[in-house]
Amino acid sequence: MFYQTKIAAAVAAIAMFNMPMLAEAANKKGPPTVAEAEKFLKDAEARLEKLGNTAQRAAWVYETHITDDTETIAAQANEQAIGAMGEIALQARRYNKLPLSAENKRKLKLLQLSLSLSNDKDREDYAKLSAQMNGAYGKGKYCKTPGDESTCLNLGQLEAILAKSRNPAEMKEAWLGWHQTASSYKDSYAQYVDVSNKGAREMGFADTGALWRSQYDMPPEAFAAETERLWQQVKPLYDSLHQYVRLKLQQTYGKDEVPDNGPIPAHLFGNMWSQGWENLYPIVKPQGPAANLDIAETLKQKNIDAKAMTKMSEGFYTSLGMEALPASFYERSQLTKPRDREVVCHASAWDVDGDKDVRIKMCINQTTEDFLVIHHELGHIYYDLAYRKQSPLFKGGANDGFHEAIGDTVALSVTPEYLHKLGLIKEVPDASQDVGVLMDRALQKVAFLPFAYLVDQWRWKVYAGQVKPADYDKAWWELREKYQGVKRPAPSAANGFDAGAKYHVASDTPYARYFLATILQFQLHRALCREAGYSGPLNRCSIYENKAAGKKFQAMLEMGTSRPWNEALKAVSGEEKLDATAMLDYFAPLKTWLDAQNKAMAK
Ligand code: X8Z
Ligand code: ZN
């Protein structure tokens, strides 16, 4: 499954669901019985397993080979899947009051966390708009001279400019160039939101945002409050980092570009969405001997290509006692960007058949960032493999945040010592350089928090109808200024759609999952390090080759969606709530250092 919502997981799984069976269920007369409900679930699941991969395969072919035909085929497969899913979701209600087993009650509930579009035209529009926006994002290009192909740059090329350039004008052009590409599907997005809301309302949710917030084993309002609680826990750490980075950017680019107060222009952070700041490391690293954890040069020198990088990452998982990836993984994955066709490069992991047909789709470059993204994607894959023995409705993460956290938890164990062991860095920085190592991590993880939080703050408002299309950009930048402290590098464009220049908006993938995952991965890391018998500073712990930690991790992965997520968390950590103290502990030495620097520099 490509990690959309659990709904999409179920949708794709129920693709091509057998219609006569549904008609039969719908025609049932008289009060429902337990036996009938059990048969309903059993039949549904049997068919899920058998027929579910059609939509997945169509989507895979589309995203790895974008043409008008593959777009139509993918949209049609999705349309049928949504139709079947909607019908099943509605029928499932019939059994809600029955005294079923806890397991079957959970299955019924999961089936109803879905949208239902009874109207044929709505379903068709929904599937078409979704495929169209996904493809438009994948094909997006900025052409310096409109109409002249030779001057066009794709997202990867524009991102590389932001990552490497130190010329504000050049960075601004790349930033604006990419952001203008999303205008072309702003109207489609607005239509899509309306249809999606219809589908959520048919199932009794206030809107699609409320449906998304209902997927965490708690009421939707409680989930919103929970994310806010976590944000307040980590905000002081973000504020310290933001303040320090401002001073360093100011030293680099001057006060004309970087003001003393207020939000900082978004094109200066080395990343298209200012969501990860690791490319600023050379600018913000501590003075004196500082750790260099950039492995790009070594990867190139040693000719460690995309496949070899993936094998190295697999090696971490197998060192924990997990199984080797099936041969088909390497045969069927897309690891590099094909030269001869359009594809969606945004990295994703796919569980095509609910068994061993797992793949990743990436456009891997020999960079540190992509090395870590491979670990992220393999986290999804190892989760898929671990829960493949579960019944179909439980083949998913404990919640979507767990799915996003697995690979990142493993990547937290990619320490300087580990990189050295692999021959990817020459020297292991000694403990006196920990602040540099922590800074590098904070630029990835701490910088990301407000962005991860605000994307769905925006979408929740859009889905709730509080923000209309004319105000998409206004609302987007209010949130980005408020949470991230970044601003648009130029006034908003007419009919602009800056939120749509982010993959997850164009592909309608929920984003709160990444916020949860960022906090959760430190909690899991702390627990697994404890299991490995480690008691030193968290940032120096690596669970590489530790079978005890691996066993605990694997047991949680195997649970899939079968139990509420707090039980999965408890199985690994003994804790039942999400808690940012692990992340705060991890970065505590950096926080102390940042506050001292900020104080000294303010003088
Ligand atoms: O989209 C992803 C993964 C695929 S699930 C590459 N991530 C988010 C993003 O790129 O915005 C990983 C972290 C955040
Ligand atoms: Zn992911």
CSV table of N, CA and C and ligand atoms in Angstrom, one decimal, residues 3 347 376-377 380 403-404 514, ligand 2:
chain,number,residue,atom,x,y,z
A,3,TYR,N,1.3,4.7,1.3
A,3,TYR,CA,0.7,5.2,2.6
A,3,TYR,C,-0.1,6.4,2.5
A,347,ALA,N,9.2,10.0,-2.8
A,347,ALA,CA,9.4,8.6,-2.3
A,347,ALA,C,8.2,8.0,-1.7
A,376,HIS,N,13.9,5.3,5.8
A,376,HIS,CA,12.4,5.6,6.1
A,376,HIS,C,11.5,4.7,5.3
A,377,GLU,N,11.8,4.6,4.0
A,377,GLU,CA,10.9,3.7,3.1
A,377,GLU,C,11.0,2.3,3.5
A,380,HIS,N,8.6,1.3,6.2
A,380,HIS,CA,7.3,0.9,5.8
A,380,HIS,C,7.3,-0.5,5.3
A,403,HIS,N,3.4,4.1,11.2
A,403,HIS,CA,4.0,3.7,9.9
A,403,HIS,C,5.1,4.6,9.5
A,404,GLU,N,4.9,5.9,9.7
A,404,GLU,CA,5.9,6.8,9.3
A,404,GLU,C,7.1,6.8,10.3
A,514,TYR,N,3.1,12.7,10.2
A,514,TYR,CA,4.6,13.0,10.3
A,514,TYR,C,4.9,13.7,11.5
B,2,ZN,ZN,6.7,7.5,4.8
